[in-house]
Short mmCIF file of C-alpha atoms in Angstrom, two decimals:
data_model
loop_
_atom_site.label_atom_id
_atom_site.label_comp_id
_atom_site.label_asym_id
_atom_site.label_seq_id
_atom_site.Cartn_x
_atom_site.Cartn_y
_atom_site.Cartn_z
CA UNK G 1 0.00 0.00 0.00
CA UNK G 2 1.63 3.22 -1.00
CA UNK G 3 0.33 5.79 0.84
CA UNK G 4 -1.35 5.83 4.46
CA UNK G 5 -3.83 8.66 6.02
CA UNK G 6 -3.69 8.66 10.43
CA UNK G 7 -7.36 9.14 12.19
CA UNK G 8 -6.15 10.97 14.99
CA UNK G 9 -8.23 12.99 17.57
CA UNK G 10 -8.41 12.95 21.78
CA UNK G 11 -10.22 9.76 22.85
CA UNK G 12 -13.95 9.37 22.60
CA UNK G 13 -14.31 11.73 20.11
CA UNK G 14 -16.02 9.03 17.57
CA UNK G 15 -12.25 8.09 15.63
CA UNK G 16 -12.83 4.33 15.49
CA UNK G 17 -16.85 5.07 14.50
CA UNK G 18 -15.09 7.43 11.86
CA UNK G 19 -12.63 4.44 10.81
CA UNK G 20 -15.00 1.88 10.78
CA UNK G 21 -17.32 4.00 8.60
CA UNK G 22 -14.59 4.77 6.31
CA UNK G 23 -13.76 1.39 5.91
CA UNK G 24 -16.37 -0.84 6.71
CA UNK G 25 -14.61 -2.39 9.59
CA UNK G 26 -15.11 -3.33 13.18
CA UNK G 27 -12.93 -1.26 15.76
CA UNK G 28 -14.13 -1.29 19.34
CA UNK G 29 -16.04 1.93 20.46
CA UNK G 30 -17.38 2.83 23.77
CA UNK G 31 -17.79 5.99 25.58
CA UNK G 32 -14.83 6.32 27.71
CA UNK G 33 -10.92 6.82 27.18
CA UNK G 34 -8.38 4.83 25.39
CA UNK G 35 -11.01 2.05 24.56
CA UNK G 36 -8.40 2.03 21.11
CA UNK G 37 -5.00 0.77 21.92
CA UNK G 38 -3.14 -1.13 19.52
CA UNK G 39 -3.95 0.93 16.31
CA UNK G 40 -6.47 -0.26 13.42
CA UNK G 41 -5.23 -0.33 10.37
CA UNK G 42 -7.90 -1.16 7.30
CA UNK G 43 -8.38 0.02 3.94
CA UNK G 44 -10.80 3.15 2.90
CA UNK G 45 -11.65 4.77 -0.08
CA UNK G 46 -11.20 8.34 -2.50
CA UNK G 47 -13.73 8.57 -4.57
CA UNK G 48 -13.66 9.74 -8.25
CA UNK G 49 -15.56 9.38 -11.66
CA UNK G 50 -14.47 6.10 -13.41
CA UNK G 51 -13.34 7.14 -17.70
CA UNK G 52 -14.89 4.01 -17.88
CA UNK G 53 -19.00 6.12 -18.40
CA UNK G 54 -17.32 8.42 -20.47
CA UNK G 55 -15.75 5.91 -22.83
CA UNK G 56 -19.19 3.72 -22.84
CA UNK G 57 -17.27 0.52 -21.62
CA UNK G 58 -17.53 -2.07 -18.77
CA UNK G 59 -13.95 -1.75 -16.96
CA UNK G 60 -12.33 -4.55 -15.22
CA UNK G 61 -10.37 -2.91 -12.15
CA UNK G 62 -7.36 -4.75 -10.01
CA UNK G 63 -6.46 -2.33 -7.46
CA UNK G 64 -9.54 -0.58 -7.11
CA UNK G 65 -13.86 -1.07 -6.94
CA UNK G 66 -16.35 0.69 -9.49
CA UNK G 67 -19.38 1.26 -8.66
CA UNK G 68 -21.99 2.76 -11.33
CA UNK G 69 -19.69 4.62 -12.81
CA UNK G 70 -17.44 5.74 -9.69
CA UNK G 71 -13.86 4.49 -9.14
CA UNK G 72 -12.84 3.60 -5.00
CA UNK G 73 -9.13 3.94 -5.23
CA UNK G 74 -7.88 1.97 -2.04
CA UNK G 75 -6.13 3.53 0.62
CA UNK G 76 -4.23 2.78 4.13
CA UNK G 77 -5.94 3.93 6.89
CA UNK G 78 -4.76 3.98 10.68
CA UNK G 79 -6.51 4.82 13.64
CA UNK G 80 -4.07 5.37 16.71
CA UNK G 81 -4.76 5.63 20.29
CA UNK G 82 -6.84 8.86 21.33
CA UNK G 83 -4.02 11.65 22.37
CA UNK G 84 -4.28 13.50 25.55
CA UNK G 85 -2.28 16.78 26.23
CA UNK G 86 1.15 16.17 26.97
CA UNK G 87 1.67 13.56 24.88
CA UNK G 88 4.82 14.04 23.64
CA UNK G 89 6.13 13.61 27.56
CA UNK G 90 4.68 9.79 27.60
CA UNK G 91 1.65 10.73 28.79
CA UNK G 92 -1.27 8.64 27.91
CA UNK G 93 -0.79 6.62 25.35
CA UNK G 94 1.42 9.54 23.86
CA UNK G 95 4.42 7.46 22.57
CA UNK G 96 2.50 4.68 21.02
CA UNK G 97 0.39 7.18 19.31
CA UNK G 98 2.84 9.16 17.76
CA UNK G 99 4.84 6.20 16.71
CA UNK G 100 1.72 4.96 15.05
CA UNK G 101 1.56 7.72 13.11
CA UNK G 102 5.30 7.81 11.37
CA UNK G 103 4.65 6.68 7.74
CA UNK G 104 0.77 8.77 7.49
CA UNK G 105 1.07 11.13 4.67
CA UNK G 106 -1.36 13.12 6.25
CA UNK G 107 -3.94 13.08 9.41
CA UNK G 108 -7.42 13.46 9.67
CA UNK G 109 -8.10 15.01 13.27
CA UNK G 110 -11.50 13.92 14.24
CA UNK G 111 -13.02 16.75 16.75
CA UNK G 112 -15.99 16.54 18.80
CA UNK G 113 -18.10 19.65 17.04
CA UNK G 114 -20.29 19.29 19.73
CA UNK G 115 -17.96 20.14 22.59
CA UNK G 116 -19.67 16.91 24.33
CA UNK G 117 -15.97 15.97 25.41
CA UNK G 118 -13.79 17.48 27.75
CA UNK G 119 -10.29 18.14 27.08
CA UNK G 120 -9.32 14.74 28.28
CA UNK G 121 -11.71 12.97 26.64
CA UNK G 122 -14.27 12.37 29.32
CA UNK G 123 -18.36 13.02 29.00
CA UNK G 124 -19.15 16.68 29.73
CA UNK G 125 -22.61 18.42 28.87
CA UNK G 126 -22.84 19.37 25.70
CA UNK G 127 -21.66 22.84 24.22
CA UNK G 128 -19.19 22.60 27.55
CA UNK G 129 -16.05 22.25 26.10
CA UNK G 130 -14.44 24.00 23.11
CA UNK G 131 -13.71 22.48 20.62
CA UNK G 132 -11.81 24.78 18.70
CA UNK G 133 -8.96 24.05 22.02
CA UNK G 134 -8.33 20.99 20.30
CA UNK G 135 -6.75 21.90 17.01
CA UNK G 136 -4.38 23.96 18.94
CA UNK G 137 -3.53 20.91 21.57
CA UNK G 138 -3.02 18.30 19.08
CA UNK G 139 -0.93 20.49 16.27
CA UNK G 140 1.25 21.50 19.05
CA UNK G 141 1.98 18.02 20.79
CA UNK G 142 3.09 17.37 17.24
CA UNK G 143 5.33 20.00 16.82
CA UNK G 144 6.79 19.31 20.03
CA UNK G 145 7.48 15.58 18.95
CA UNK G 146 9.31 16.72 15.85
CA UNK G 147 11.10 19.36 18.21
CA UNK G 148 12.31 16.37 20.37
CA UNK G 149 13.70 14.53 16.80
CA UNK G 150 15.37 18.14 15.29
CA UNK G 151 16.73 18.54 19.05
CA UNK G 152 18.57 15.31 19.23
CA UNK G 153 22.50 16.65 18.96
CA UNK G 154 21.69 19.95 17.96
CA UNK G 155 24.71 21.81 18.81
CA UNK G 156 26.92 19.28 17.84
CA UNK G 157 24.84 18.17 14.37
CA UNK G 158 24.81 22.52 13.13
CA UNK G 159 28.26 22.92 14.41
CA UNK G 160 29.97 20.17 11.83
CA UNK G 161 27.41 21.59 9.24
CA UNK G 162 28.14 25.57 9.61
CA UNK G 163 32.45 24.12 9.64
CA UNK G 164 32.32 21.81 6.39
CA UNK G 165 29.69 24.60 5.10
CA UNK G 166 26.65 21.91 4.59
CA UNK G 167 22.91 23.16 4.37
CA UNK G 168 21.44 21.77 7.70
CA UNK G 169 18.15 20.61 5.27
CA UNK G 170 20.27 17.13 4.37
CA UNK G 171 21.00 15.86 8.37
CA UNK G 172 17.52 17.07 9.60
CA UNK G 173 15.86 14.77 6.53
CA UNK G 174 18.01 11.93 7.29
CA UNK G 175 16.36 12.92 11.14
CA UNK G 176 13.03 12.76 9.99
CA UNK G 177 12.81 9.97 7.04
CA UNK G 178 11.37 7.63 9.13
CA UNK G 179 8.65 10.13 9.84
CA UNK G 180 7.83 9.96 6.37
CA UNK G 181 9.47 13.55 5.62
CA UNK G 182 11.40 14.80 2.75
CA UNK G 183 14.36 17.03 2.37
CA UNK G 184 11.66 18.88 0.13
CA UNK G 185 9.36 19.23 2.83
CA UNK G 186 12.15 20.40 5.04
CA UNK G 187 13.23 23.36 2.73
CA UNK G 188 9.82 24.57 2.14
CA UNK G 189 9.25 24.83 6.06
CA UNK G 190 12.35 26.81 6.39
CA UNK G 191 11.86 29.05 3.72
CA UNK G 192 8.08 30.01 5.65
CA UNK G 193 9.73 29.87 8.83
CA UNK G 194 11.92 33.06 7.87
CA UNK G 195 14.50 32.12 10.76
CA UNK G 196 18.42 33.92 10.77
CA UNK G 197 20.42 32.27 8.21
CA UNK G 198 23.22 31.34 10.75
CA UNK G 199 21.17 27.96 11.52
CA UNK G 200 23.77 27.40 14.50
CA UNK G 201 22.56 30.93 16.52
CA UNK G 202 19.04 29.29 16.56
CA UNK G 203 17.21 29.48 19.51
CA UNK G 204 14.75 27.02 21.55
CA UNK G 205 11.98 29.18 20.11
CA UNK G 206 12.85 29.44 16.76
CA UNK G 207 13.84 25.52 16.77
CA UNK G 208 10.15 25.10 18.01
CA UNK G 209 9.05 27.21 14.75
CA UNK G 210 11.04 25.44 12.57
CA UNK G 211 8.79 22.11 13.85
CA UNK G 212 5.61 23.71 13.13
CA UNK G 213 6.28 24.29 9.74
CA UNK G 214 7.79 20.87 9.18
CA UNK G 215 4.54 19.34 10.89
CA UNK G 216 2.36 21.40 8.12
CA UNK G 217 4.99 20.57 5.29
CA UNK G 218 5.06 17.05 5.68
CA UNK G 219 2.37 16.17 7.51
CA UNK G 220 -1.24 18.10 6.65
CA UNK G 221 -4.00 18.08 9.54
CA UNK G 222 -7.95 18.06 7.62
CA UNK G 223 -10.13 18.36 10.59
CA UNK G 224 -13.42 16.52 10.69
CA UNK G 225 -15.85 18.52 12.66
CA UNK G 226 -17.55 15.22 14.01
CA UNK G 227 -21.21 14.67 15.18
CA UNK G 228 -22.22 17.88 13.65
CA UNK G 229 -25.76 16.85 13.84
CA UNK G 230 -25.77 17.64 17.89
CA UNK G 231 -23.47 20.74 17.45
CA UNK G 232 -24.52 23.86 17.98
CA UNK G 233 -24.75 25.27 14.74
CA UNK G 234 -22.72 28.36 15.55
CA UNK G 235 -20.03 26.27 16.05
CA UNK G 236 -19.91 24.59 13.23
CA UNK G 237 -20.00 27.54 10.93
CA UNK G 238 -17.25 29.01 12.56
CA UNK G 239 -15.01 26.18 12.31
CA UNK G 240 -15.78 25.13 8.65
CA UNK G 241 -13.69 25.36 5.61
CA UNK G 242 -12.12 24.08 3.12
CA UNK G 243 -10.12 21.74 4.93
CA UNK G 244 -12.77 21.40 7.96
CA UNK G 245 -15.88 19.58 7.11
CA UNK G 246 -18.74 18.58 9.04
CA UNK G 247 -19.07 15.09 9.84
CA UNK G 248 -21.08 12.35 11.20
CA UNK G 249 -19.18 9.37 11.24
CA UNK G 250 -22.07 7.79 13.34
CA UNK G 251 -24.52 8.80 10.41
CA UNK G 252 -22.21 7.18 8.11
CA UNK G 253 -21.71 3.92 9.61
CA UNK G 254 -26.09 3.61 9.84
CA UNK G 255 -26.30 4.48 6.29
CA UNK G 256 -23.38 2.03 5.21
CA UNK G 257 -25.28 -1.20 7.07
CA UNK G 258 -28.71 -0.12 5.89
CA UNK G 259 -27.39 -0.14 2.61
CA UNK G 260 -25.80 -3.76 3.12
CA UNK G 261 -29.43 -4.99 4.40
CA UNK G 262 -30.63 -3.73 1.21
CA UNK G 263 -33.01 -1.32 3.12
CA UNK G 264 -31.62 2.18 1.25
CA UNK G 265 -30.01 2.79 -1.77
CA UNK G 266 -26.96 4.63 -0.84
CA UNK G 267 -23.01 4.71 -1.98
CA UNK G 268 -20.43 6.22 0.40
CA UNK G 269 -20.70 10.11 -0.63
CA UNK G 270 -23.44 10.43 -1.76
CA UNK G 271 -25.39 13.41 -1.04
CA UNK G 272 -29.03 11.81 -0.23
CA UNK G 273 -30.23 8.09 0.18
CA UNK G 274 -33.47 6.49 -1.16
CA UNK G 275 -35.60 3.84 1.03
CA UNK G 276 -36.35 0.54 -0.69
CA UNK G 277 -37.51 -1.29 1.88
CA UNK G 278 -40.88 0.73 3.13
CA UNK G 279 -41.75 -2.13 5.82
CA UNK G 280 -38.59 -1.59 8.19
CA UNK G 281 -39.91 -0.34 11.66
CA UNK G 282 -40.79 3.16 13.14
CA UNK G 283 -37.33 3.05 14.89
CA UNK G 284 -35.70 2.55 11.84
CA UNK G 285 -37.61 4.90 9.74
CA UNK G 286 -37.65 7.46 11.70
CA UNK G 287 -34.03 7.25 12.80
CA UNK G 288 -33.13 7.41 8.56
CA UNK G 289 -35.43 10.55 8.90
CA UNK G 290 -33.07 12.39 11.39
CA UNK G 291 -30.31 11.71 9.41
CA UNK G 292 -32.16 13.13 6.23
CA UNK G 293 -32.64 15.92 8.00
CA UNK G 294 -30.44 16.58 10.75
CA UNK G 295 -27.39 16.15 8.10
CA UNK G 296 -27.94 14.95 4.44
CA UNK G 297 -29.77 18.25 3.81
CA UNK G 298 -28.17 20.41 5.93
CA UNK G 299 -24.86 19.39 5.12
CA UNK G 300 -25.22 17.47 2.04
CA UNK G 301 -23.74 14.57 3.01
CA UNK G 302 -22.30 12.68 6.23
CA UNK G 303 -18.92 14.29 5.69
CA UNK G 304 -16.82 10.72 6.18
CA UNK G 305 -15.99 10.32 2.02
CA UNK G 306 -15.65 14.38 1.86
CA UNK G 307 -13.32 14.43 4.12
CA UNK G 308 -11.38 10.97 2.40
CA UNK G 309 -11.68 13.00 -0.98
CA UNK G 310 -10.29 16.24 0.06
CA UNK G 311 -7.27 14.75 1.94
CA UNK G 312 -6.48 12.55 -0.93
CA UNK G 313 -7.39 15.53 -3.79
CA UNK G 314 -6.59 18.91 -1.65
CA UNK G 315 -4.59 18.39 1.31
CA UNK G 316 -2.35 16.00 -0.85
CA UNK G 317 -2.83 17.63 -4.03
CA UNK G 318 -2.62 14.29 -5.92
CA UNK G 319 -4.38 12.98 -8.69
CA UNK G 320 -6.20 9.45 -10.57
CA UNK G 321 -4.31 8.56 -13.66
CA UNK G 322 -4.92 5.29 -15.74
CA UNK G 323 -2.41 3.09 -16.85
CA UNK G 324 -3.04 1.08 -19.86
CA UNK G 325 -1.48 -1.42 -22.52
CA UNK G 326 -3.81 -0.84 -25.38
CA UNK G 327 -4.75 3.06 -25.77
CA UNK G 328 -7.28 1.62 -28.30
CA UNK G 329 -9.44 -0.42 -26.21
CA UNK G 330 -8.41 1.16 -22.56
CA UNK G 331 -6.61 -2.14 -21.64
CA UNK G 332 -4.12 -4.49 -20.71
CA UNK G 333 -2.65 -7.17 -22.60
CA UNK G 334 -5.63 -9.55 -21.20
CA UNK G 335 -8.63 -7.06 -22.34
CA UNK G 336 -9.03 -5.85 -19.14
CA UNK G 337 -10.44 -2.33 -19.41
CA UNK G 338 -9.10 0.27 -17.26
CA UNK G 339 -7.62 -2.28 -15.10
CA UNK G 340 -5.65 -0.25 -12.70
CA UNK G 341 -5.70 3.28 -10.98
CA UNK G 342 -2.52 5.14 -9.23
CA UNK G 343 -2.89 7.98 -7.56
CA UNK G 344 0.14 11.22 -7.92
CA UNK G 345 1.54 14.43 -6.81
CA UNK G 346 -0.26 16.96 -9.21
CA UNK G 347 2.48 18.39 -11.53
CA UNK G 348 3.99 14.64 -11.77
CA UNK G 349 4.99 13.57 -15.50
CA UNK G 350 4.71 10.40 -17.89
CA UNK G 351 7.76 9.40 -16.54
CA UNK G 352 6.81 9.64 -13.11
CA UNK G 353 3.67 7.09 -14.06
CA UNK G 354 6.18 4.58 -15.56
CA UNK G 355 8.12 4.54 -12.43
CA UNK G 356 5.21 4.36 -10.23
CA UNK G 357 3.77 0.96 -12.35
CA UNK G 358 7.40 -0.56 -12.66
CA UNK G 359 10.83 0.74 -11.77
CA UNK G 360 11.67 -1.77 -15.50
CA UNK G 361 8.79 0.44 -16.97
CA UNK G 362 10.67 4.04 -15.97
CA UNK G 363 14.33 2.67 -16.76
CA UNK G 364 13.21 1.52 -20.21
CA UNK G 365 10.77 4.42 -20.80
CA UNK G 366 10.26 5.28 -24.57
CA UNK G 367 7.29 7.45 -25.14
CA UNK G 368 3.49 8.02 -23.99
CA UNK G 369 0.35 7.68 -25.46
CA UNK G 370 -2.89 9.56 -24.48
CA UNK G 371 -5.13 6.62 -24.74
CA UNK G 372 -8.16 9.44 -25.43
CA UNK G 373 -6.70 11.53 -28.06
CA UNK G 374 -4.09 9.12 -29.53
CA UNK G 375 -1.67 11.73 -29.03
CA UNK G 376 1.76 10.25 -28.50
CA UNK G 377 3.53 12.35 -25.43
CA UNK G 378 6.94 12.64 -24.25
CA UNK G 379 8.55 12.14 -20.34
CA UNK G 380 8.22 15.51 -19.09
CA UNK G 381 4.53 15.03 -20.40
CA UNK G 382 2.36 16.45 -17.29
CA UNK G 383 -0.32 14.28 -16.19
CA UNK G 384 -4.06 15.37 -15.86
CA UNK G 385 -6.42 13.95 -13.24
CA UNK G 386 -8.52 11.57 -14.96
CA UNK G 387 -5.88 10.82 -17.39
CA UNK G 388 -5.60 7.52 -19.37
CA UNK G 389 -2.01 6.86 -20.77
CA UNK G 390 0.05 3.66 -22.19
CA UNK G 391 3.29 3.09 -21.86
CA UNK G 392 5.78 2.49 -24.38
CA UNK G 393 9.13 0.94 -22.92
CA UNK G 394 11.97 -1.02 -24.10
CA UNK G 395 11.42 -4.52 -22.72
#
């Protein structure tokens, strides 16, 4: 699996009901701290329109699902012990979690919208607690785990790089590789930092800044503003944006197993659901009704594959291309139309593709093909979301 997303949040906040929508499995939930321990891992979904409508064929996918017409690329999910303040001192759960979360290319922090949670995750009244408190806690017991990393031989690691006249960007990314971040991540955060250019006169402070960029560089928060259907709506309005959606994993996970019962039509992201089974009880009915209401059409949708999308699409900035053997029929050497999916940094190249299918494909790399227009395209070729593009290598 190439790429992994962290469900993060303070306990009982609803991560695990979030995972489990997401991905259809079975994490235990209760209402009181820690009930996660040893982290979930299971495999969730970004959703996109399959070529395969467009071209007026029946595709055949390997590393993905299509559903009427919409392609499920798979994805890693983890969901990692709820984080308390402090963390980063081995409180809680603190070290677990944060080793958990080394190889995530980006988090979503599940919040309690509702303010039904205190700030250690216990039952409080709701509207009690802020929630907004929580973005801050959370980003900065991240930052001050990177902090402890950068920290590690400071003096010793800037002094040997200001004497042989090294940039101090190559010994922090060796630091931080096995947090998943890159000597391009690490150049972008000091350039936004703005700190002195004598790295070796930095300060505690300025070290601590340094972090904080790093954190946003290489690893992107999206906050899901969860169980937004018992938040006050003031709240929620306040806290929205583009990378903030309101969420009800809860909602999410009803609609998914109605939908397995064949009661409701429904397909993870969908904006609405239709009943097909009109005989289900009052309970039942009229608990599909407050989710109609309470946040289909109020928020036009549960939030759960929003979220999923814009991590994958905005927060990551990648994009769906399609591999394929035969730009005439969309397939692969067996007929298999539209067979596989890989998802890439925006701005990546034909190139890039080849290497991503096959390190033989890249080394032996001849040309492109748009499979749509026929168009033969060279390496430096930039790719398109929603591309579909063969391969021509040296075998």
């Amino acid at each position: 699996m190439g790429m992994q997303i962290g469900i993060v949040g303070k306990p009982n906040v609803g991560k695990t009901t979030f995972f489990n929508a997401a991905t259809n499995a079975h994490g235990e939930t209760a209402s009181y701290p820690f009930t996660t321990i040893q982290a979930n891992k299971g495999i969730m979904y970004a959703r996109t329109p399959c070529p395969c409508r467009e071209l007026g064929a029946t595709c055949n996918p390997h590393n993905s699902e299509c559903r009427d017409g919409i392609r499920y690329v798979h994805i890693e999910a983890i969901d990692v012990a709820g984080l308390v303040p402090k963390a980063h001192e081995g409180r809680g759960l603190g070290n677990q979690f944060l080793d958990d979360l080394r190889q995530a290319s980006c988090l979503i922090h599940i919040i309690d919208a509702s303010g039904s949670t205190d700030a250690e995750g216990q039952m409080c009244p709701v509207g009690q607690h802020d929630p907004r408190q929580d973005v801050a806690f959370l980003e900065e017991e991240l930052d001050y785990w990177i902090l402890g990393i950068i920290k590690r031989d400071w003096e010793q690691v800037s002094r040997r790089c200001k004497l042989e006249d090294q940039k101090i960007s190559g010994p922090l990314a060796e630091r931080l590789t096995g947090l998943g971040i890159t000597e391009g991540d690490i150049k972008v955060a000091m350039r936004h930092a703005a700190l002195p250019e004598d790295f070796s006169t930095w300060t505690d402070a300025e070290l601590f800044t340094l972090a904080s960029h790093i954190r946003r560089a290489g690893k992107p928060i999206l906050l899901a503003l969860n169980k937004c259907d018992k938040a006050p709506d003031a709240m929620v309005q306040a806290m929205r944006g583009e990378h903030a959606i309101p969420t009800s994993a809860e909602c999410e996970l009803a609609l998914t197993h109605a939908a397995e019962k064949g009661l409701i039509d429904y397909k993870p992201g969908d904006d609405c659901f239709t009943v097909l089974d009109e005989d289900m009880s009052d309970k039942q009915l009229k608990g599909l009704e407050y989710i109609r209401t309470h946040v289909m059409e109020k928020y036009g949708g549960t939030g759960v594959q929003q979220c999923i999308n814009t991590a994958v699409f905005s927060l990551l900035n990648l994009i769906a291309v399609y591999p394929v053997e035969d730009e005439n029929h969309y397939a692969d050497k067996k007929g298999n139309v539209l067979p596989d999916v890989y998802l890439l940094p925006r701005g990546s190249t034909v190139l890039d593709l080849a290497y991503k299918v096959h390190t033989d494909l890249g080394e032996g790399f001849i040309r492109g093909v748009d499979a749509r227009t026929k168009r033969v395209v060279g390496a430096d070729h930039q790719l398109q979301h929603g591309d579909i593009i063969r391969i021509v290598a040296r075998t």
